[in-house]
Amino acid sequence: MANPNSYCFSLLSVLLLFTSACSARQLPRQPSELYECQLDTIHAREPDNRYDSEAGFTETWDSTRPDLRCAGVSVLKRTINPNGLNLPSYVAYPELHFVEQGMGVLGMAIPGCAETYEEPQWERRGRPQLQQDRHQKVRYVKQGDLIAIPPGVPYWTYNYGNTPLVIVSLLDTSNKLNQLDQVPRRFYLGGNPEVEHSVKQSGRKHGDEDTNNMFSGFDSRFLGEVLKVKESIIRKLQSPEDGQGKHQIIHVKGGLSLIRPPLEPEIRSEEEKTRRKREEKVVEEEEEEVVEDEPGKREHREWRKETRKQKEGESEGEGEEAEVVKEKETKTKEHRRHHGERESSRHGERRQEEEEEDVKEEKQTRTTTKEREGQKGNFLEETVCTLKLHEDLAGSSQADVFNPRAGRITSVNSLTLPVLKLLHLSAQWVKLYKDGIFMPHWNMNANSVMYVTRGRGKVQVVNSEGKSVFNGEVRRGKLLVVPQNFAVAEQAGNEGLEYVVFKTNDRAEMNTLVGRDSAISATPAEVLGHVFGLSPQEVNELKNNRNEGVLATPDSRIQDDFIEMV
């Protein structure tokens, strides 16, 4: 049974979920300094720092850069090698993770939620000194997934695959749920890992500060009294073995044996093994029958078949006779019961009424108890503990916008992933085919952070003064910040262009400058003529020559008979 204090925390989380209907527009993001979003130049950046670990490495972008400070976010990228475990940690602000490559599992420790994954009892045979292991839900993550991490919730990640697991994370440090400052900081539950984002932001040199986990700061005697464990265990909690070092990602020798439901490929593999064993067994039996099939044995098998048929016929006859006898007995019992009810009707009426009142009171008591239990357990578990925290963002079947020649766009917001309403965040996946164009547009109510996962392309960004603050090429691994209402346009190169966009609003809204359903097409022709000094013919060409949506191709003369096979 969960701790009542944890239930209170979960109840607050539930209330936050319902009260978070106020969007980011009602909770404006306030930069720490005036005019810090007056950007004359924006750069497509690679990571500024790298921290090597035993089983991978972490790369971070300096959040003191003007563009990241304007957006109020920070970004990091983790590469976890096979059998690598990223240590459990939590932060004071929401996070959005995008799986760029690989597969793995992610576990969270959500307060007030039950440990629904448990070890079978038969696996404890031979280990009587150990109790049955239980833990909270473990989530599979794969390439293209988007994972939402609420603030203050510890989580860990493990790579069980054969290729590196690469995760790009947005840290929304200026989110209203963060009551600390905007300096990125992480709280580790275990190990003594190297601090992230420590360079330049804290004024200390790399490696100067001593780092410890959350257990290290408590008095060892106090921990011994609280946990009721040996002193040797306390020492390991506060200061892990020297071989682990200051690593954020450690190597698990032999891999982790986790309690988790198998994936479909694993199920199919087991079913295939079982089917092969059955087929091999049938072949062996047939071979034995061919070798040992003598005349006497054939006659014996035929005699057994005939005997089985006779028994089945006899059982059917016996069944008919049994039904007749049963019908007679039923009629006799009904007659006796009817006669007895007449004699005892007077004496049993009062008793029956009393019993009905007792049953009614008992039902009311049970209903009240169930309602109370539901308020404490079921209600919370069905809202907080079963929250959907990840979504397939890059899946081809999930596309919201699709142009067979230009590309596709998929968006995930609080409508498709409700937990984003609490975090005030959303994301968008864009895949542009060769020479595909994402029409000039702007985000009306959100800053956006673009990270390129594959290919190359050209991006142009224009600020409020009509000046080009970025006009250059982006490629895999580059990060580009586009502040709110700055106009941006992208075009893919010969390799195509794929990127994820993190947005600082759970219901981010976009508007286009040109094309169908754009600001130009929505404006009357007379107005456009006077604003730009155009003739009616020129206005007509401006409004109608490009009649595509947000995705377009360099040549708008698309053949009508073009069919894309998907």
PDB file of C-alpha atoms in Angstrom, residues 267-453:
ATOM      1  CA  ILE A 267       7.379 -12.909 -28.451  1.00  0.00           C
ATOM      2  CA  ARG A 268       7.579 -13.918 -32.105  1.00  0.00           C
ATOM      3  CA  SER A 269      11.061 -15.336 -31.543  1.00  0.00           C
ATOM      4  CA  GLU A 270       9.857 -17.496 -28.641  1.00  0.00           C
ATOM      5  CA  GLU A 271       6.806 -18.642 -30.617  1.00  0.00           C
ATOM      6  CA  GLU A 272       9.030 -19.555 -33.554  1.00  0.00           C
ATOM      7  CA  LYS A 273      11.290 -21.618 -31.273  1.00  0.00           C
ATOM      8  CA  THR A 274       8.259 -23.425 -29.791  1.00  0.00           C
ATOM      9  CA  ARG A 275       6.832 -24.115 -33.247  1.00  0.00           C
ATOM     10  CA  ARG A 276      10.125 -25.547 -34.466  1.00  0.00           C
ATOM     11  CA  LYS A 277      10.385 -27.815 -31.443  1.00  0.00           C
ATOM     12  CA  ARG A 278       6.855 -29.115 -32.039  1.00  0.00           C
ATOM     13  CA  GLU A 279       7.565 -29.755 -35.726  1.00  0.00           C
ATOM     14  CA  GLU A 280      10.775 -31.581 -34.870  1.00  0.00           C
ATOM     15  CA  LYS A 281       8.907 -33.705 -32.314  1.00  0.00           C
ATOM     16  CA  VAL A 282       6.181 -34.603 -34.836  1.00  0.00           C
ATOM     17  CA  VAL A 283       8.808 -35.604 -37.411  1.00  0.00           C
ATOM     18  CA  GLU A 284      10.574 -37.785 -34.859  1.00  0.00           C
ATOM     19  CA  GLU A 285       7.296 -39.511 -33.895  1.00  0.00           C
ATOM     20  CA  GLU A 286       6.417 -40.153 -37.543  1.00  0.00           C
ATOM     21  CA  GLU A 287       9.859 -41.611 -38.178  1.00  0.00           C
ATOM     22  CA  GLU A 288       9.462 -43.929 -35.173  1.00  0.00           C
ATOM     23  CA  GLU A 289       6.043 -45.055 -36.425  1.00  0.00           C
ATOM     24  CA  VAL A 290       7.461 -45.800 -39.885  1.00  0.00           C
ATOM     25  CA  VAL A 291      10.272 -47.859 -38.409  1.00  0.00           C
ATOM     26  CA  GLU A 292       8.226 -49.730 -35.792  1.00  0.00           C
ATOM     27  CA  ASP A 293       4.878 -49.974 -37.654  1.00  0.00           C
ATOM     28  CA  GLU A 294       4.255 -53.741 -37.513  1.00  0.00           C
ATOM     29  CA  PRO A 295       0.913 -55.491 -38.439  1.00  0.00           C
ATOM     30  CA  GLY A 296       0.102 -56.270 -34.789  1.00  0.00           C
ATOM     31  CA  LYS A 297       0.519 -52.656 -33.753  1.00  0.00           C
ATOM     32  CA  ARG A 298      -1.737 -51.448 -36.582  1.00  0.00           C
ATOM     33  CA  GLU A 299      -4.540 -53.779 -35.423  1.00  0.00           C
ATOM     34  CA  HIS A 300      -4.048 -52.575 -31.841  1.00  0.00           C
ATOM     35  CA  ARG A 301      -4.450 -48.898 -32.875  1.00  0.00           C
ATOM     36  CA  GLU A 302      -7.617 -49.713 -34.889  1.00  0.00           C
ATOM     37  CA  TRP A 303      -9.095 -51.590 -31.886  1.00  0.00           C
ATOM     38  CA  ARG A 304      -8.418 -48.565 -29.647  1.00  0.00           C
ATOM     39  CA  LYS A 305     -10.215 -46.258 -32.109  1.00  0.00           C
ATOM     40  CA  GLU A 306     -13.298 -48.501 -32.206  1.00  0.00           C
ATOM     41  CA  THR A 307     -13.368 -48.787 -28.398  1.00  0.00           C
ATOM     42  CA  ARG A 308     -13.201 -44.978 -28.095  1.00  0.00           C
ATOM     43  CA  LYS A 309     -16.157 -44.585 -30.498  1.00  0.00           C
ATOM     44  CA  GLN A 310     -18.256 -47.114 -28.533  1.00  0.00           C
ATOM     45  CA  LYS A 311     -17.562 -45.307 -25.270  1.00  0.00           C
ATOM     46  CA  GLU A 312     -18.561 -41.982 -26.779  1.00  0.00           C
ATOM     47  CA  GLY A 313     -21.897 -43.533 -28.013  1.00  0.00           C
ATOM     48  CA  GLU A 314     -22.607 -45.045 -24.586  1.00  0.00           C
ATOM     49  CA  SER A 315     -21.906 -41.753 -22.869  1.00  0.00           C
ATOM     50  CA  GLU A 316     -24.415 -40.027 -25.153  1.00  0.00           C
ATOM     51  CA  GLY A 317     -27.127 -42.606 -24.251  1.00  0.00           C
ATOM     52  CA  GLU A 318     -26.364 -42.339 -20.584  1.00  0.00           C
ATOM     53  CA  GLY A 319     -26.566 -38.584 -20.904  1.00  0.00           C
ATOM     54  CA  GLU A 320     -30.159 -38.781 -22.241  1.00  0.00           C
ATOM     55  CA  GLU A 321     -31.270 -41.089 -19.392  1.00  0.00           C
ATOM     56  CA  ALA A 322     -29.597 -38.846 -16.841  1.00  0.00           C
ATOM     57  CA  GLU A 323     -31.498 -35.826 -18.179  1.00  0.00           C
ATOM     58  CA  VAL A 324     -34.871 -37.626 -17.714  1.00  0.00           C
ATOM     59  CA  VAL A 325     -34.035 -38.581 -14.107  1.00  0.00           C
ATOM     60  CA  LYS A 326     -32.777 -35.081 -13.387  1.00  0.00           C
ATOM     61  CA  GLU A 327     -36.014 -33.520 -14.700  1.00  0.00           C
ATOM     62  CA  LYS A 328     -38.137 -35.736 -12.394  1.00  0.00           C
ATOM     63  CA  GLU A 329     -36.038 -34.840  -9.352  1.00  0.00           C
ATOM     64  CA  THR A 330     -36.325 -31.141 -10.137  1.00  0.00           C
ATOM     65  CA  LYS A 331     -40.126 -31.292 -10.323  1.00  0.00           C
ATOM     66  CA  THR A 332     -40.287 -33.112  -6.945  1.00  0.00           C
ATOM     67  CA  LYS A 333     -38.065 -30.515  -5.281  1.00  0.00           C
ATOM     68  CA  GLU A 334     -40.147 -27.633  -6.644  1.00  0.00           C
ATOM     69  CA  HIS A 335     -43.358 -29.206  -5.322  1.00  0.00           C
ATOM     70  CA  ARG A 336     -41.905 -29.669  -1.826  1.00  0.00           C
ATOM     71  CA  ARG A 337     -40.500 -26.171  -1.752  1.00  0.00           C
ATOM     72  CA  HIS A 338     -43.839 -24.641  -2.820  1.00  0.00           C
ATOM     73  CA  HIS A 339     -45.658 -26.531  -0.060  1.00  0.00           C
ATOM     74  CA  GLY A 340     -43.096 -25.457   2.547  1.00  0.00           C
ATOM     75  CA  GLU A 341     -43.280 -21.827   1.512  1.00  0.00           C
ATOM     76  CA  ARG A 342     -47.033 -21.739   2.198  1.00  0.00           C
ATOM     77  CA  GLU A 343     -46.533 -23.025   5.749  1.00  0.00           C
ATOM     78  CA  SER A 344     -43.672 -20.695   6.641  1.00  0.00           C
ATOM     79  CA  SER A 345     -44.795 -17.549   4.776  1.00  0.00           C
ATOM     80  CA  ARG A 346     -46.389 -15.927   7.846  1.00  0.00           C
ATOM     81  CA  HIS A 347     -43.506 -16.656  10.208  1.00  0.00           C
ATOM     82  CA  GLY A 348     -40.805 -15.642   7.696  1.00  0.00           C
ATOM     83  CA  GLU A 349     -42.104 -12.264   6.533  1.00  0.00           C
ATOM     84  CA  ARG A 350     -40.727 -10.327   9.500  1.00  0.00           C
ATOM     85  CA  ARG A 351     -37.439 -12.146   9.367  1.00  0.00           C
ATOM     86  CA  GLN A 352     -37.106 -11.468   5.652  1.00  0.00           C
ATOM     87  CA  GLU A 353     -37.739  -7.745   6.160  1.00  0.00           C
ATOM     88  CA  GLU A 354     -35.072  -7.600   8.872  1.00  0.00           C
ATOM     89  CA  GLU A 355     -32.584  -9.407   6.649  1.00  0.00           C
ATOM     90  CA  GLU A 356     -33.296  -7.028   3.758  1.00  0.00           C
ATOM     91  CA  GLU A 357     -32.623  -4.028   6.011  1.00  0.00           C
ATOM     92  CA  ASP A 358     -29.341  -5.558   7.193  1.00  0.00           C
ATOM     93  CA  VAL A 359     -28.257  -6.257   3.600  1.00  0.00           C
ATOM     94  CA  LYS A 360     -29.171  -2.712   2.563  1.00  0.00           C
ATOM     95  CA  GLU A 361     -27.076  -1.191   5.375  1.00  0.00           C
ATOM     96  CA  GLU A 362     -24.174  -3.489   4.530  1.00  0.00           C
ATOM     97  CA  LYS A 363     -24.305  -2.447   0.858  1.00  0.00           C
ATOM     98  CA  GLN A 364     -24.312   1.215   1.832  1.00  0.00           C
ATOM     99  CA  THR A 365     -21.290   0.667   4.068  1.00  0.00           C
ATOM    100  CA  ARG A 366     -19.420  -1.156   1.319  1.00  0.00           C
ATOM    101  CA  THR A 367     -20.255   1.554  -1.214  1.00  0.00           C
ATOM    102  CA  THR A 368     -18.992   4.283   1.116  1.00  0.00           C
ATOM    103  CA  THR A 369     -15.800   2.301   1.777  1.00  0.00           C
ATOM    104  CA  LYS A 370     -15.214   1.743  -1.935  1.00  0.00           C
ATOM    105  CA  GLU A 371     -15.724   5.419  -2.645  1.00  0.00           C
ATOM    106  CA  ARG A 372     -13.194   6.337   0.023  1.00  0.00           C
ATOM    107  CA  GLU A 373     -10.727   3.752  -1.281  1.00  0.00           C
ATOM    108  CA  GLY A 374     -11.286   5.021  -4.817  1.00  0.00           C
ATOM    109  CA  GLN A 375     -10.510   8.559  -3.725  1.00  0.00           C
ATOM    110  CA  LYS A 376      -7.299   7.373  -2.091  1.00  0.00           C
ATOM    111  CA  GLY A 377      -6.112   4.764  -4.575  1.00  0.00           C
ATOM    112  CA  ASN A 378      -7.941   4.098  -7.807  1.00  0.00           C
ATOM    113  CA  PHE A 379      -8.616   7.732  -8.691  1.00  0.00           C
ATOM    114  CA  LEU A 380      -4.974   8.694  -8.272  1.00  0.00           C
ATOM    115  CA  GLU A 381      -3.598   5.618  -9.995  1.00  0.00           C
ATOM    116  CA  GLU A 382      -5.860   6.111 -13.015  1.00  0.00           C
ATOM    117  CA  THR A 383      -4.837   9.758 -13.446  1.00  0.00           C
ATOM    118  CA  VAL A 384      -1.233  10.214 -12.302  1.00  0.00           C
ATOM    119  CA  CYS A 385       0.275   6.744 -12.272  1.00  0.00           C
ATOM    120  CA  THR A 386      -1.054   5.727 -15.692  1.00  0.00           C
ATOM    121  CA  LEU A 387      -0.216   8.975 -17.460  1.00  0.00           C
ATOM    122  CA  LYS A 388       1.046   8.455 -20.988  1.00  0.00           C
ATOM    123  CA  LEU A 389       4.497   9.995 -21.051  1.00  0.00           C
ATOM    124  CA  HIS A 390       5.814   9.176 -24.517  1.00  0.00           C
ATOM    125  CA  GLU A 391       4.627   9.228 -28.113  1.00  0.00           C
ATOM    126  CA  ASP A 392       5.960   8.021 -31.469  1.00  0.00           C
ATOM    127  CA  LEU A 393       6.860  11.366 -33.017  1.00  0.00           C
ATOM    128  CA  ALA A 394       8.837  10.337 -36.111  1.00  0.00           C
ATOM    129  CA  GLY A 395       6.566   7.486 -37.263  1.00  0.00           C
ATOM    130  CA  SER A 396       5.594   7.828 -40.928  1.00  0.00           C
ATOM    131  CA  SER A 397       1.976   6.813 -40.256  1.00  0.00           C
ATOM    132  CA  GLN A 398       1.548   9.665 -37.728  1.00  0.00           C
ATOM    133  CA  ALA A 399       2.098  12.510 -40.223  1.00  0.00           C
ATOM    134  CA  ASP A 400      -0.262  15.484 -39.858  1.00  0.00           C
ATOM    135  CA  VAL A 401       0.938  17.214 -43.052  1.00  0.00           C
ATOM    136  CA  PHE A 402       2.097  15.232 -46.095  1.00  0.00           C
ATOM    137  CA  ASN A 403       3.260  16.234 -49.569  1.00  0.00           C
ATOM    138  CA  PRO A 404       4.535  13.286 -51.674  1.00  0.00           C
ATOM    139  CA  ARG A 405       7.180  15.488 -53.299  1.00  0.00           C
ATOM    140  CA  ALA A 406       8.114  17.798 -50.407  1.00  0.00           C
ATOM    141  CA  GLY A 407       7.935  15.799 -47.146  1.00  0.00           C
ATOM    142  CA  ARG A 408       5.864  15.370 -43.991  1.00  0.00           C
ATOM    143  CA  ILE A 409       5.304  17.025 -40.601  1.00  0.00           C
ATOM    144  CA  THR A 410       4.133  15.462 -37.339  1.00  0.00           C
ATOM    145  CA  SER A 411       3.174  17.461 -34.237  1.00  0.00           C
ATOM    146  CA  VAL A 412       2.722  16.294 -30.644  1.00  0.00           C
ATOM    147  CA  ASN A 413       1.001  18.679 -28.244  1.00  0.00           C
ATOM    148  CA  SER A 414      -1.293  18.546 -25.213  1.00  0.00           C
ATOM    149  CA  LEU A 415      -4.140  17.219 -27.373  1.00  0.00           C
ATOM    150  CA  THR A 416      -2.198  14.108 -28.410  1.00  0.00           C
ATOM    151  CA  LEU A 417      -0.096  13.792 -25.220  1.00  0.00           C
ATOM    152  CA  PRO A 418      -2.088  15.358 -22.330  1.00  0.00           C
ATOM    153  CA  VAL A 419       0.856  15.466 -19.898  1.00  0.00           C
ATOM    154  CA  LEU A 420       2.304  18.267 -22.045  1.00  0.00           C
ATOM    155  CA  LYS A 421      -0.472  20.529 -20.732  1.00  0.00           C
ATOM    156  CA  LEU A 422       1.199  20.359 -17.324  1.00  0.00           C
ATOM    157  CA  LEU A 423       4.677  20.916 -18.755  1.00  0.00           C
ATOM    158  CA  HIS A 424       3.686  23.689 -21.239  1.00  0.00           C
ATOM    159  CA  LEU A 425       5.799  22.066 -23.952  1.00  0.00           C
ATOM    160  CA  SER A 426       5.266  20.477 -27.375  1.00  0.00           C
ATOM    161  CA  ALA A 427       7.335  19.129 -30.262  1.00  0.00           C
ATOM    162  CA  GLN A 428       7.300  18.796 -34.036  1.00  0.00           C
ATOM    163  CA  TRP A 429       9.015  16.376 -36.403  1.00  0.00           C
ATOM    164  CA  VAL A 430       9.865  17.556 -39.920  1.00  0.00           C
ATOM    165  CA  LYS A 431      11.161  15.373 -42.757  1.00  0.00           C
ATOM    166  CA  LEU A 432      11.886  17.211 -45.998  1.00  0.00           C
ATOM    167  CA  TYR A 433      12.619  15.223 -49.133  1.00  0.00           C
ATOM    168  CA  LYS A 434      15.231  16.328 -51.677  1.00  0.00           C
ATOM    169  CA  ASP A 435      14.784  20.062 -52.398  1.00  0.00           C
ATOM    170  CA  GLY A 436      11.580  20.122 -50.288  1.00  0.00           C
ATOM    171  CA  ILE A 437      10.591  23.499 -48.825  1.00  0.00           C
ATOM    172  CA  PHE A 438       8.995  24.389 -45.497  1.00  0.00           C
ATOM    173  CA  MET A 439       7.259  27.659 -46.403  1.00  0.00           C
ATOM    174  CA  PRO A 440       8.200  30.846 -44.462  1.00  0.00           C
ATOM    175  CA  HIS A 441       6.338  30.739 -41.150  1.00  0.00           C
ATOM    176  CA  TRP A 442       6.520  31.829 -37.527  1.00  0.00           C
ATOM    177  CA  ASN A 443       5.469  30.426 -34.151  1.00  0.00           C
ATOM    178  CA  MET A 444       2.840  32.759 -32.749  1.00  0.00           C
ATOM    179  CA  ASN A 445       3.084  31.818 -29.060  1.00  0.00           C
ATOM    180  CA  ALA A 446       6.298  29.852 -28.524  1.00  0.00           C
ATOM    181  CA  ASN A 447      10.051  29.878 -28.878  1.00  0.00           C
ATOM    182  CA  SER A 448      11.399  26.935 -30.836  1.00  0.00           C
ATOM    183  CA  VAL A 449      14.631  24.951 -30.741  1.00  0.00           C
ATOM    184  CA  MET A 450      15.556  23.048 -33.900  1.00  0.00           C
ATOM    185  CA  TYR A 451      17.938  20.049 -33.787  1.00  0.00           C
ATOM    186  CA  VAL A 452      18.982  18.345 -37.051  1.00  0.00           C
ATOM    187  CA  THR A 453      19.050  14.538 -36.943  1.00  0.00           C
TER     188      THR A 453
END
